[in-house]
Coordinates of C-alpha atoms (C1' of nucleotides) in Angstrom, one line a residue:
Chain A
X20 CA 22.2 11.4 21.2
X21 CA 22.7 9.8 17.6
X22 CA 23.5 5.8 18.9
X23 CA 26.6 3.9 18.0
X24 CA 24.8 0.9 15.7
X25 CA 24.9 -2.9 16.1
X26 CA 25.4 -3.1 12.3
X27 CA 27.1 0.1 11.1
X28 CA 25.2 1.3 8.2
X29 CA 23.8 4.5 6.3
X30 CA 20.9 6.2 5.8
X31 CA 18.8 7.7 8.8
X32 CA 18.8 6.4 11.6
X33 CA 14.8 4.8 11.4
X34 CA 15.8 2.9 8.9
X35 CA 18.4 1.5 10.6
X36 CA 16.5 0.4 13.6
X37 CA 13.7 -0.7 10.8
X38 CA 16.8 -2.7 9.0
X39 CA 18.2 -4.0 12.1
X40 CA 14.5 -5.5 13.4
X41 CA 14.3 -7.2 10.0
X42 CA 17.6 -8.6 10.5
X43 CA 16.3 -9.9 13.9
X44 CA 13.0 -11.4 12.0
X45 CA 15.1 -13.2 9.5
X46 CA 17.6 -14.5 11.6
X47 CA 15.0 -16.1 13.8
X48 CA 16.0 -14.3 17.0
X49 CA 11.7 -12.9 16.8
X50 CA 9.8 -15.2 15.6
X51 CA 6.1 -15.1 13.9
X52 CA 3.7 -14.2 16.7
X53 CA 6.3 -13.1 19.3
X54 CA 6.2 -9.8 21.0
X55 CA 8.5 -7.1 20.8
X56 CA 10.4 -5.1 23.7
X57 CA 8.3 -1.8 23.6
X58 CA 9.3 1.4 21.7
X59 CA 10.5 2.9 24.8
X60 CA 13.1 -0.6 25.4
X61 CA 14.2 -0.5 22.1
X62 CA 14.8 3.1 22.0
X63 CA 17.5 2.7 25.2
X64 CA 18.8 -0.7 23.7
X65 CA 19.2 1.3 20.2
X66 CA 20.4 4.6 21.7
X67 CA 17.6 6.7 19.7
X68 CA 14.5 8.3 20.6
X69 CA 11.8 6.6 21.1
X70 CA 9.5 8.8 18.0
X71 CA 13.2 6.9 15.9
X72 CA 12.0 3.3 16.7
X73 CA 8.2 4.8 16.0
X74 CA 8.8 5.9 12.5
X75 CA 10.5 2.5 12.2
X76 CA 7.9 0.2 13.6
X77 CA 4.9 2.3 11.6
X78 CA 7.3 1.6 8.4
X79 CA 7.3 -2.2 9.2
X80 CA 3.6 -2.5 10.4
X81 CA 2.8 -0.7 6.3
X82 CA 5.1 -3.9 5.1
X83 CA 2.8 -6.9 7.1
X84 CA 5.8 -7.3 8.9
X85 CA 4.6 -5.8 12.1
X86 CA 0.8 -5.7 13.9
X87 CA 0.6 -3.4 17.1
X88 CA -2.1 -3.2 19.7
X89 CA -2.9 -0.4 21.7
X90 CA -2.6 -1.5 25.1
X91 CA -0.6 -4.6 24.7
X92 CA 2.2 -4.2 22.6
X93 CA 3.7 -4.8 18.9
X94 CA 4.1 -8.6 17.3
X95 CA 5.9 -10.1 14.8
X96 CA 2.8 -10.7 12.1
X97 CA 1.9 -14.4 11.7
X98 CA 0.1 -16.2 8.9
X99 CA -3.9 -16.6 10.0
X100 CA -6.2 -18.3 7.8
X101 CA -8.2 -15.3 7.4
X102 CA -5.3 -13.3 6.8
X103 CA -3.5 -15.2 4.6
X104 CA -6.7 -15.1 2.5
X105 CA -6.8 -11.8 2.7
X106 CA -3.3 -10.9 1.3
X107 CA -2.8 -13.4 -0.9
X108 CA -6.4 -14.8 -2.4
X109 CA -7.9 -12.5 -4.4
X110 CA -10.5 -14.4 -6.2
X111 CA -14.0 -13.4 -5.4
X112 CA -17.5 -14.4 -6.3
X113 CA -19.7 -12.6 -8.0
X114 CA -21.7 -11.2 -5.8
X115 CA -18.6 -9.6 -3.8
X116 CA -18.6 -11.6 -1.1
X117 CA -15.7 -13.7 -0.6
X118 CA -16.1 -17.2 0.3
X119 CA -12.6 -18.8 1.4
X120 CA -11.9 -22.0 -0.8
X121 CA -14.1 -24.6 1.7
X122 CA -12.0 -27.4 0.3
X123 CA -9.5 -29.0 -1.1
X124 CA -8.9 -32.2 -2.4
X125 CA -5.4 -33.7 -3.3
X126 CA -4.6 -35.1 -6.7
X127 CA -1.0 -35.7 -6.3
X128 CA 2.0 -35.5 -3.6
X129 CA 5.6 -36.2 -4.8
X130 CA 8.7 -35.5 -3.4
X131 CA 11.5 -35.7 -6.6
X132 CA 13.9 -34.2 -8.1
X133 CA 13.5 -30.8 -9.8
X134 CA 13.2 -29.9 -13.3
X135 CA 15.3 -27.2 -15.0
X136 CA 12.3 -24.2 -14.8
X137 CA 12.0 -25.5 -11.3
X138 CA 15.7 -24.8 -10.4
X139 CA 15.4 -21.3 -12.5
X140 CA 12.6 -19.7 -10.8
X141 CA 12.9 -20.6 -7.0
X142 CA 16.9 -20.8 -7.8
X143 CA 17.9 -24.1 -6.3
X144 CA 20.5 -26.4 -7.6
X145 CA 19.7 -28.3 -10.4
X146 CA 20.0 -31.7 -8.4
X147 CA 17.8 -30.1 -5.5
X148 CA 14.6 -31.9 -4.8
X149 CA 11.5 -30.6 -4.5
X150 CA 8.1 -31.2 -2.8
X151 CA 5.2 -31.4 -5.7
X152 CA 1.5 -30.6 -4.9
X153 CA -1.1 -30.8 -7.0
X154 CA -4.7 -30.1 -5.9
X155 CA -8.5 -29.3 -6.7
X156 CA -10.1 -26.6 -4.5
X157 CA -13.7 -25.5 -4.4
X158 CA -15.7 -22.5 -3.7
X159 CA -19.4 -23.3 -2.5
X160 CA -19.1 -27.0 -3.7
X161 CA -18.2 -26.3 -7.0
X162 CA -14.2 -27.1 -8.2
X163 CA -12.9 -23.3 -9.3
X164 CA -9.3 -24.1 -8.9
X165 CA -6.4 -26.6 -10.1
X166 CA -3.1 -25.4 -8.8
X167 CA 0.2 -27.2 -8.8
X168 CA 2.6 -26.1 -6.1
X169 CA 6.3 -26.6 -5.6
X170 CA 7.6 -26.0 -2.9
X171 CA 11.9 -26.6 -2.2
X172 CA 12.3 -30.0 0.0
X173 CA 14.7 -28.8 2.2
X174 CA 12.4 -25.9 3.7
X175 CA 9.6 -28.5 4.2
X176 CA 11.2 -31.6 5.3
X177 CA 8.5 -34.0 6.8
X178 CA 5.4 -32.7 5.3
X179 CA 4.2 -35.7 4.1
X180 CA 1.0 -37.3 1.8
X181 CA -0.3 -38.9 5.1
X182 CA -0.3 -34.9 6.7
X183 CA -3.4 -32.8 6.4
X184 CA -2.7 -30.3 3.5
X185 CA -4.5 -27.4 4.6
X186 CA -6.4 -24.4 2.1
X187 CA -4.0 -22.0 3.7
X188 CA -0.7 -23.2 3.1
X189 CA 1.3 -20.3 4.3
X190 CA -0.2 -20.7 7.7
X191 CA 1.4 -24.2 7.8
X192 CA 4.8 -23.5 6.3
X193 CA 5.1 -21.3 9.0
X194 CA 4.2 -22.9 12.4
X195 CA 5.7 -26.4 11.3
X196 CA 8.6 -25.3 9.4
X197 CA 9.6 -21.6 10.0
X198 CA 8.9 -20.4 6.4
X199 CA 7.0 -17.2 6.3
X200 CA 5.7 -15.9 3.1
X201 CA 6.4 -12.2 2.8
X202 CA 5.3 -11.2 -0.5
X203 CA 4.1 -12.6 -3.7
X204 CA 4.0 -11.6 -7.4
X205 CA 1.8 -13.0 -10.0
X206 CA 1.8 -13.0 -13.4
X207 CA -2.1 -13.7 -15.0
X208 CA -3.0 -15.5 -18.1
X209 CA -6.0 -16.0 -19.9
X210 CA -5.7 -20.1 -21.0
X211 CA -7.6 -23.0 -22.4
X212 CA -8.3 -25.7 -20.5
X213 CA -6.8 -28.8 -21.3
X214 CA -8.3 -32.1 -21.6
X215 CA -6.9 -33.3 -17.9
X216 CA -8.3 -30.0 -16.4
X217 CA -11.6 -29.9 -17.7
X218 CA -12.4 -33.2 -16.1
X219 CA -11.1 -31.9 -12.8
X220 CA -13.0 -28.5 -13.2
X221 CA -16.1 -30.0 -14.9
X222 CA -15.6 -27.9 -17.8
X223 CA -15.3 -28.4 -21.2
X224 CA -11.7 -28.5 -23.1
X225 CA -10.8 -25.5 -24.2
X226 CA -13.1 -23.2 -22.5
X227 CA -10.8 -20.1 -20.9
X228 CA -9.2 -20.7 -17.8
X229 CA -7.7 -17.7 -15.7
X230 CA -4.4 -18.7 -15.0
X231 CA -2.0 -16.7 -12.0
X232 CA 1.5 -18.0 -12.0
X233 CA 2.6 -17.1 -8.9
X234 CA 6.1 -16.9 -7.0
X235 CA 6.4 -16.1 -3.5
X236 CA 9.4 -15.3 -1.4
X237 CA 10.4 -15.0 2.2
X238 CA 11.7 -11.2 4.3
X239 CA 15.2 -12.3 2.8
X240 CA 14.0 -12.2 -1.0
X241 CA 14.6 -15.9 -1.0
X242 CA 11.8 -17.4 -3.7
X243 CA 10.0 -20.3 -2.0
X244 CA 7.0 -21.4 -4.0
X245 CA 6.0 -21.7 -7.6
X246 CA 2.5 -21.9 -8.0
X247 CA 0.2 -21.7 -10.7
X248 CA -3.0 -21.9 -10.3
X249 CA -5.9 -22.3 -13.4
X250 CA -9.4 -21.1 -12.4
X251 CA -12.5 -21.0 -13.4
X252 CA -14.1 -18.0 -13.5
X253 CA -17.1 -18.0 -15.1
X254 CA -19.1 -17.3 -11.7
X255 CA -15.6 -15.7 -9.7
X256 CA -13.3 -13.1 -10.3
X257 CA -10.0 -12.2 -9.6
X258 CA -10.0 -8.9 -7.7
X259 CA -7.8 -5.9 -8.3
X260 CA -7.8 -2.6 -6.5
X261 CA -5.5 0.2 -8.0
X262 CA -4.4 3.4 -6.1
Chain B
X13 CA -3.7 24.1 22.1
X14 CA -6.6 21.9 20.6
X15 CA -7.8 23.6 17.8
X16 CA -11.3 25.2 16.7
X17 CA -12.5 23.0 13.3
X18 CA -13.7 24.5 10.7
X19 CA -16.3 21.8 9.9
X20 CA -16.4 20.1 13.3
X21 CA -15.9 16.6 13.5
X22 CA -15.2 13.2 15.3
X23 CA -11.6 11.6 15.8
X24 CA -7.7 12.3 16.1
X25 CA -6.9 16.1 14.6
X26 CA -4.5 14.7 12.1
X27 CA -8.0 13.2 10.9
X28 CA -9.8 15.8 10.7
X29 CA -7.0 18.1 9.0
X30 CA -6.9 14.9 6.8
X31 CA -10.3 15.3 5.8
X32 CA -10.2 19.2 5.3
X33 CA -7.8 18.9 3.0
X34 CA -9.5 16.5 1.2
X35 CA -12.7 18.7 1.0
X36 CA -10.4 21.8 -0.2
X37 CA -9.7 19.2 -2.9
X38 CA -13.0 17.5 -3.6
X39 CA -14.7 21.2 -3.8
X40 CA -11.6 22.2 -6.4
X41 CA -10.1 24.9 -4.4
X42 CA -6.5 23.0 -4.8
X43 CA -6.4 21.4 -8.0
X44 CA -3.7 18.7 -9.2
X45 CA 0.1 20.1 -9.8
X46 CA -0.7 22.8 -7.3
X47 CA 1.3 23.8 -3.9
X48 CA -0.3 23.8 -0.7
X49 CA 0.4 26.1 2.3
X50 CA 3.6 24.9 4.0
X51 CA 2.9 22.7 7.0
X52 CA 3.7 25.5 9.7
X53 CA 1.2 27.7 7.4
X54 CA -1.7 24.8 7.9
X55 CA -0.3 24.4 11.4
X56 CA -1.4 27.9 11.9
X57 CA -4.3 27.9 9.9
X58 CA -5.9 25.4 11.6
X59 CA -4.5 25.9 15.1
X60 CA -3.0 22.3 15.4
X61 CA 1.0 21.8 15.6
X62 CA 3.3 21.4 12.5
X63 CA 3.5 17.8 13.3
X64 CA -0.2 16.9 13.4
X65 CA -0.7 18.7 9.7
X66 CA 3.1 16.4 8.7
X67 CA 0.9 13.2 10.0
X68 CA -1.8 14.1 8.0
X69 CA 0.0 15.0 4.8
X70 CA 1.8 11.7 5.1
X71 CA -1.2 9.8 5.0
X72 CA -2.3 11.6 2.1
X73 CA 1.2 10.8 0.5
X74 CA 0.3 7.2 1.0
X75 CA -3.2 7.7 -0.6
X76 CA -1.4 9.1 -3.9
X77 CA -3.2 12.3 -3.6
X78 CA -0.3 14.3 -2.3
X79 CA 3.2 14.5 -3.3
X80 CA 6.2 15.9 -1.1
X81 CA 9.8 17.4 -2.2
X82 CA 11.5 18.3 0.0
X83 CA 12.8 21.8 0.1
X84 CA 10.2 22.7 -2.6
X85 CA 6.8 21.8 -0.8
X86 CA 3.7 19.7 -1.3
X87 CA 1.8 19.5 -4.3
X88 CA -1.6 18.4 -4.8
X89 CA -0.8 14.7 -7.0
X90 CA -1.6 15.2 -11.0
X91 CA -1.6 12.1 -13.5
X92 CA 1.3 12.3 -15.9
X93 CA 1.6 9.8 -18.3
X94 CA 4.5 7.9 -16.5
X95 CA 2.4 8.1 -13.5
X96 CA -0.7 6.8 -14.7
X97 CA 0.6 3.8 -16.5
X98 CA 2.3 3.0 -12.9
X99 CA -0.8 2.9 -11.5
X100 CA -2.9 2.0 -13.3
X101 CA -1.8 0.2 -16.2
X102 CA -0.6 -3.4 -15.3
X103 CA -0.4 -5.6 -18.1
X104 CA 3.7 -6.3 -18.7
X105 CA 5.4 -8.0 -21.4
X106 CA 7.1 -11.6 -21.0
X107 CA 10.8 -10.3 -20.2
X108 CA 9.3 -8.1 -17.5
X109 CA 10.1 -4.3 -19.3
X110 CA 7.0 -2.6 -19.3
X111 CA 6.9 -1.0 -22.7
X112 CA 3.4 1.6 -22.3
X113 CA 0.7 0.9 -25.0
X114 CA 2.6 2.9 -27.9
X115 CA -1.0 3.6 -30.1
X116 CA -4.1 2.9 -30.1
X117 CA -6.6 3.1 -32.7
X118 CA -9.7 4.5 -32.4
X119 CA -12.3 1.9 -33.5
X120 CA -16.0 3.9 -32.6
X121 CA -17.0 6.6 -30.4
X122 CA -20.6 7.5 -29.8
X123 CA -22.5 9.8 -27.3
X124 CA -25.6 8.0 -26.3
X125 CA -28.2 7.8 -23.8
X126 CA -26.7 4.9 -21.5
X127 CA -28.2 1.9 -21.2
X128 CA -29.5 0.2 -17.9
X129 CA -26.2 -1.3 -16.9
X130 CA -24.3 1.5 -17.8
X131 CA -26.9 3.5 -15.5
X132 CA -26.2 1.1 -12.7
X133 CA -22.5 0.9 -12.6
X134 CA -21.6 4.5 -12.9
X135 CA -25.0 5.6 -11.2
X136 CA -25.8 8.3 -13.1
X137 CA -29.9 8.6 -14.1
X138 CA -31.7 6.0 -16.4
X139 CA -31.6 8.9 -19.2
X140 CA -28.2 10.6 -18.8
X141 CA -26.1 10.7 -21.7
X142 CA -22.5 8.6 -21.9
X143 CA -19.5 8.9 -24.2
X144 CA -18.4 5.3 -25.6
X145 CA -15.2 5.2 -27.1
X146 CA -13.7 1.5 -28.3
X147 CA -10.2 1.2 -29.0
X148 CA -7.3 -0.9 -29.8
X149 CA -4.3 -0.8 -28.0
X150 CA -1.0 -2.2 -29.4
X151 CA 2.8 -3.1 -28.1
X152 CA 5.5 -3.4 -29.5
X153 CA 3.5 -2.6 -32.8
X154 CA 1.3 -5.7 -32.3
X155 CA -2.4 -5.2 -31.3
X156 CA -2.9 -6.6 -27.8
X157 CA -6.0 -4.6 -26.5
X158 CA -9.4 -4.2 -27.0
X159 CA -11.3 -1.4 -25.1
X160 CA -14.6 -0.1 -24.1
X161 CA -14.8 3.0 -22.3
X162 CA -17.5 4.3 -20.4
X163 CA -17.5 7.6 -19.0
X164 CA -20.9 10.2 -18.2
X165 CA -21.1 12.5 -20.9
X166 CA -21.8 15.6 -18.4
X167 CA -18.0 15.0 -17.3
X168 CA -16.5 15.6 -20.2
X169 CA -18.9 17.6 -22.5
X170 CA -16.5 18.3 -25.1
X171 CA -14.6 15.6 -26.2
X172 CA -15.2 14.9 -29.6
X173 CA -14.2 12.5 -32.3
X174 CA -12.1 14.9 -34.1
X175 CA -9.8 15.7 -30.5
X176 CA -6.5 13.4 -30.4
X177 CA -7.7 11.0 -28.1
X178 CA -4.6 9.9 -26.0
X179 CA -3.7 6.6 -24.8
X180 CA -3.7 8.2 -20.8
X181 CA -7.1 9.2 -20.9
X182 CA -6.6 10.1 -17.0
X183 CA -4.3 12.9 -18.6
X184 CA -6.8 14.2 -20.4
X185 CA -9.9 13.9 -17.9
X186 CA -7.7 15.7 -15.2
X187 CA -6.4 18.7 -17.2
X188 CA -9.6 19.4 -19.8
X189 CA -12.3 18.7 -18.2
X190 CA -11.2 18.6 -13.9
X191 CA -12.1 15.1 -13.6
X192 CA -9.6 13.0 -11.3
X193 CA -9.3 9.3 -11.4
X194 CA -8.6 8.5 -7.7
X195 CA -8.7 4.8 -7.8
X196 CA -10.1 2.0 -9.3
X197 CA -11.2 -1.7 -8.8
X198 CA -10.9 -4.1 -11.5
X199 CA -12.4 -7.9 -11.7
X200 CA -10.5 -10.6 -13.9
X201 CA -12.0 -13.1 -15.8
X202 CA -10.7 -15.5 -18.5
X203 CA -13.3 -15.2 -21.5
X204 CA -13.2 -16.6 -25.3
X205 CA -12.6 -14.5 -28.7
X206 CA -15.8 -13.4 -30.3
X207 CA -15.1 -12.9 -33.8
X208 CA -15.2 -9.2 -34.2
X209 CA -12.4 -9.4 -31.3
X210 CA -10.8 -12.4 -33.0
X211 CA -10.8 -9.7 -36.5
X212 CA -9.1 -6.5 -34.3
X213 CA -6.9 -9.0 -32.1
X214 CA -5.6 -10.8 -35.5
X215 CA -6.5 -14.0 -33.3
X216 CA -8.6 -17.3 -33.3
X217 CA -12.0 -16.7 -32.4
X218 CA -12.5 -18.5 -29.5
X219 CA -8.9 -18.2 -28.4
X220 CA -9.1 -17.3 -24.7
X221 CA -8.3 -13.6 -23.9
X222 CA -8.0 -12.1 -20.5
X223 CA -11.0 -9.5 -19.2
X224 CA -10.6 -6.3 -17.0
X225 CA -13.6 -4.9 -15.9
X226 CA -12.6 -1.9 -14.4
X227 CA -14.7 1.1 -12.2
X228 CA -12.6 4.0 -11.7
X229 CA -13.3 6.5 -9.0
X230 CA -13.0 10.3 -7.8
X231 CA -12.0 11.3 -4.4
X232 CA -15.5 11.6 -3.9
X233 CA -16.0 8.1 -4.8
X234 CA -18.1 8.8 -7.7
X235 CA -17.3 6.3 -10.3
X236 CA -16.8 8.3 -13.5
X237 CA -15.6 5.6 -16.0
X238 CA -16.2 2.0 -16.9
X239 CA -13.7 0.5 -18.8
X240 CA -14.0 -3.2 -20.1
X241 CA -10.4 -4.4 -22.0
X242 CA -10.0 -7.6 -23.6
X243 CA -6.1 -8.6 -23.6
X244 CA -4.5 -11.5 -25.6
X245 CA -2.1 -12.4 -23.1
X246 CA 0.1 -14.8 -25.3
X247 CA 3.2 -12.2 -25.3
X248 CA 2.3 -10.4 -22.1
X249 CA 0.6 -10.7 -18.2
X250 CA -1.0 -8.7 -15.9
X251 CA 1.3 -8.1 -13.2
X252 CA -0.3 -8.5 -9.3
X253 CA 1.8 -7.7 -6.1
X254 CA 0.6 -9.2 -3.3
X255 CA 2.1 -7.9 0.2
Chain C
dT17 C1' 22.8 42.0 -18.0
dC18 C1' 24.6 37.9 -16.0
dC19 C1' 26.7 35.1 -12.6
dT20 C1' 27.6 33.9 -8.0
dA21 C1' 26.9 34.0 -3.2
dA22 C1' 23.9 34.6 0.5
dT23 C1' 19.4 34.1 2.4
dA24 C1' 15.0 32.3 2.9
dT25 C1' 11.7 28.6 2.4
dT26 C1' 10.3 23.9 3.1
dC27 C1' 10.6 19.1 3.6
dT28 C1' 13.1 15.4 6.4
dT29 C1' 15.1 13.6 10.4
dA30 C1' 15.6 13.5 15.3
dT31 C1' 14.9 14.7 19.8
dA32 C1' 11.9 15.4 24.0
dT33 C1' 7.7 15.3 26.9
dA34 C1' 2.9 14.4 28.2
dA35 C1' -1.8 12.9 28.3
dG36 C1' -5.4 9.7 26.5
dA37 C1' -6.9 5.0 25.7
dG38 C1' -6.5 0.1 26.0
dT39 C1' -4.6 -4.0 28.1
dT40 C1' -2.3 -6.7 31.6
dA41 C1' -0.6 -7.6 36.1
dT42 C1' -0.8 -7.2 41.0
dA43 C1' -2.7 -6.4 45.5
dT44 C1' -6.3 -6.5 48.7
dG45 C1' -10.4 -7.8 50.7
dA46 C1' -14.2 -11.0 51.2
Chain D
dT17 C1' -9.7 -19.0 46.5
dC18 C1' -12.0 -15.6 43.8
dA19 C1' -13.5 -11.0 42.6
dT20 C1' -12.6 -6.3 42.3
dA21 C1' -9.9 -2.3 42.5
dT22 C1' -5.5 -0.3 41.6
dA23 C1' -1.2 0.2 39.4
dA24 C1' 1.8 -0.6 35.7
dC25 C1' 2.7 -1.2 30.9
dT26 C1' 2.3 0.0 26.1
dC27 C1' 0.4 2.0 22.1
dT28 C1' -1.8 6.4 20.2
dT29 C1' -2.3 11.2 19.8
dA30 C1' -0.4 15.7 20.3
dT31 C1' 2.7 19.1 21.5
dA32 C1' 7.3 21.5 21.0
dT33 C1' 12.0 22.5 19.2
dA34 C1' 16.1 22.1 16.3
dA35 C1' 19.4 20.7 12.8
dG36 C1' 20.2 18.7 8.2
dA37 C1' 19.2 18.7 3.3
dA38 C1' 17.2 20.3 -0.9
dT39 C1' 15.3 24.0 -3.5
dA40 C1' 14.0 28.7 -4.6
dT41 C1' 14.6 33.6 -4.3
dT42 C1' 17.2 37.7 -3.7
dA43 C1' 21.0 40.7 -3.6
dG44 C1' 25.3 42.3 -5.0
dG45 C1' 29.3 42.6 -7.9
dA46 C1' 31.5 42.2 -12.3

DNA sequence: TCCTAATATTCTTATATAAGAGTTATATGA
DNA sequence: TCATATAACTCTTATATAAGAATATTAGGA
């Protein structure tokens, strides 16, 4: 009963339903939050089994692509606060229990053009613009973190300096402007604080600052945000768990 | 055809078979590098079907405790050097090639009763004995590392000064003395140079230097090893995926 | 004794069916 | 109109069988 595929293509057959559900998810036909047809739908619209669109939908729920509930059916994983904490904050407080950044307070907004490192790491033109944030967030009242984000313009035309900038970022690239973080890698850095982020972080210049350089990219591969962020981390930590 | 356990328990079968095998494993009856019984073999064993034993063994392949090829069988997962590092060895250079520490020098290496933290982090009794082994690591021929290693002196009653001590110590644990890192969790922190660093590192005391304080695990969940490394992160960073 | 072909073993992919468990929708009666 | 019971939907667990692909073993012939 081996189907005849919308997009011919190698490899088994799983990963052919798992590719062509992607393809669907990054061309916007599902969208964050949406339901799928069930396994048993997809299966006759696929021409497999329906233990073929299993495998595939078990491969894509191990990549936070997919979230199934028994009962009610599988979705298309959107951002939450608490789960785009989870995923993609790992700092901690010492004792273990970890407190989501309560605030955040904006130093600067500016849309402009972007600079040549810019253009290099989230490979934009060199005459693309970009949006610039730069902000202070805390961790039970205490300022722990001075990030600068940059984000491409054209994904995140609109947002604004008058707009609420919330903690969780990801959550709000991707119900106001379609942009869903998939995946991010960070480089860390042990660094001194400099005069400008000592005042910010109420530290003094020079003491070592934890710094995570981070790029982050959409399903397609596509690099959407350069952030780096400096922390303090004299009463946090940044969490690691290795399997 | 619901099958008799041998240790009864609560939950799907592919769960319990899960857990039997890990038992067979935690009680050393398979050991890492060996092959297990073929999954119709289990599937008889332990009176489930083939594909309940295949659910279980890929959950264990996800785990990192089994490894599959086909046409050859399952083997119980053994560190190798290459392996190891993967895992659990994350500090990269600047133009992303991951060259593996190529020495490392040994600077001390004591057994001693453990002292009250040590007691508390690798819960072992106020008056057990620990090995403590400091080294230096270096890449590229440049000294990037310093180490402290924690590890219950029981576990690897042996090891003595005068043994090569390798730069994959999970090698070593697993093969001479049956000891199995499993996982680990490691905090981050940004600290300063002290001076006897500053001497080993061939930096500034005071310079900042990035701090893993790492608790690895058995299967058991026993943690066998506290390892604290100090990294001058100039020429390199400690590579984090986030998914 | 060595090489090659055949056979056996084992994982991987794929199909099929069914019951259990959780959730949602619908129908019916008050 | 609302509440409850029933039916339908969908994921989860479990069974079964078979062919493909990779590897290992064995047998036979040179």
């Amino acid at each position: 009963m081996h189907s005849v595929r919308a997009t011919p293509g190698e490899g088994p057959l799983f990963a052919q339903v798992q590719a062509l559900i992607i393809q669907r998810m990054v061309d916007g036909i599902w969208t964050p939050g949406e339901r799928l047809p069930s396994e048993f739908a997809l299966a006759e619209e696929f021409n497999v089994s329906q233990g073929t669109v299993r495998k595939a939908f078990d491969a894509l729920v191990h990549e936070n692509l997919l979230i199934r509930h028994q009962g009610r059916g599988t979705f298309i994983a959107a951002h939450s606060a608490k789960r785009e904490l989870y995923r993609f904050f790992h700092l901690v407080s010492k004792d273990g229990v970890t407190p989501p950044p309560q605030t955040s307070r904006l130093i600067s907004f500016e849309r402009r053009k972007c600079s040549a490192e810019e253009s290099r790491r989230l490979k934009i033109s060199k005459s693309a613009h970009v949006v610039n944030i730069q902000r202070v967030r805390s961790m039970n009242k205490a300022p722990v973190i001075i990030e600068n984000i940059v984000v491409p313009d054209a994904l995140i035309t609109g947002l604004g300096e008058d707009n609420e900038i919330p903690n969780e970022l990801y959550q709000l690239y991707e119900q106001s402007y379609g942009v869903t973080i998939h995946k991010a890698i960070e480089h860390l850095h042990a660094r001194a604080t400099t005069r400008s982020e000592a005042c910010h972080l109420s530290l003094i210049e020079g003491a070592p600052l934890l710094e995570i350089d981070r790029l982050a990219f959409t399903l397609d591969g596509t690099p959407v945000e350069w952030r780096v962020s400096r922390c303090d981390t004299s009463a946090h930590s940044y969490l690691s768990e290795l399997f």
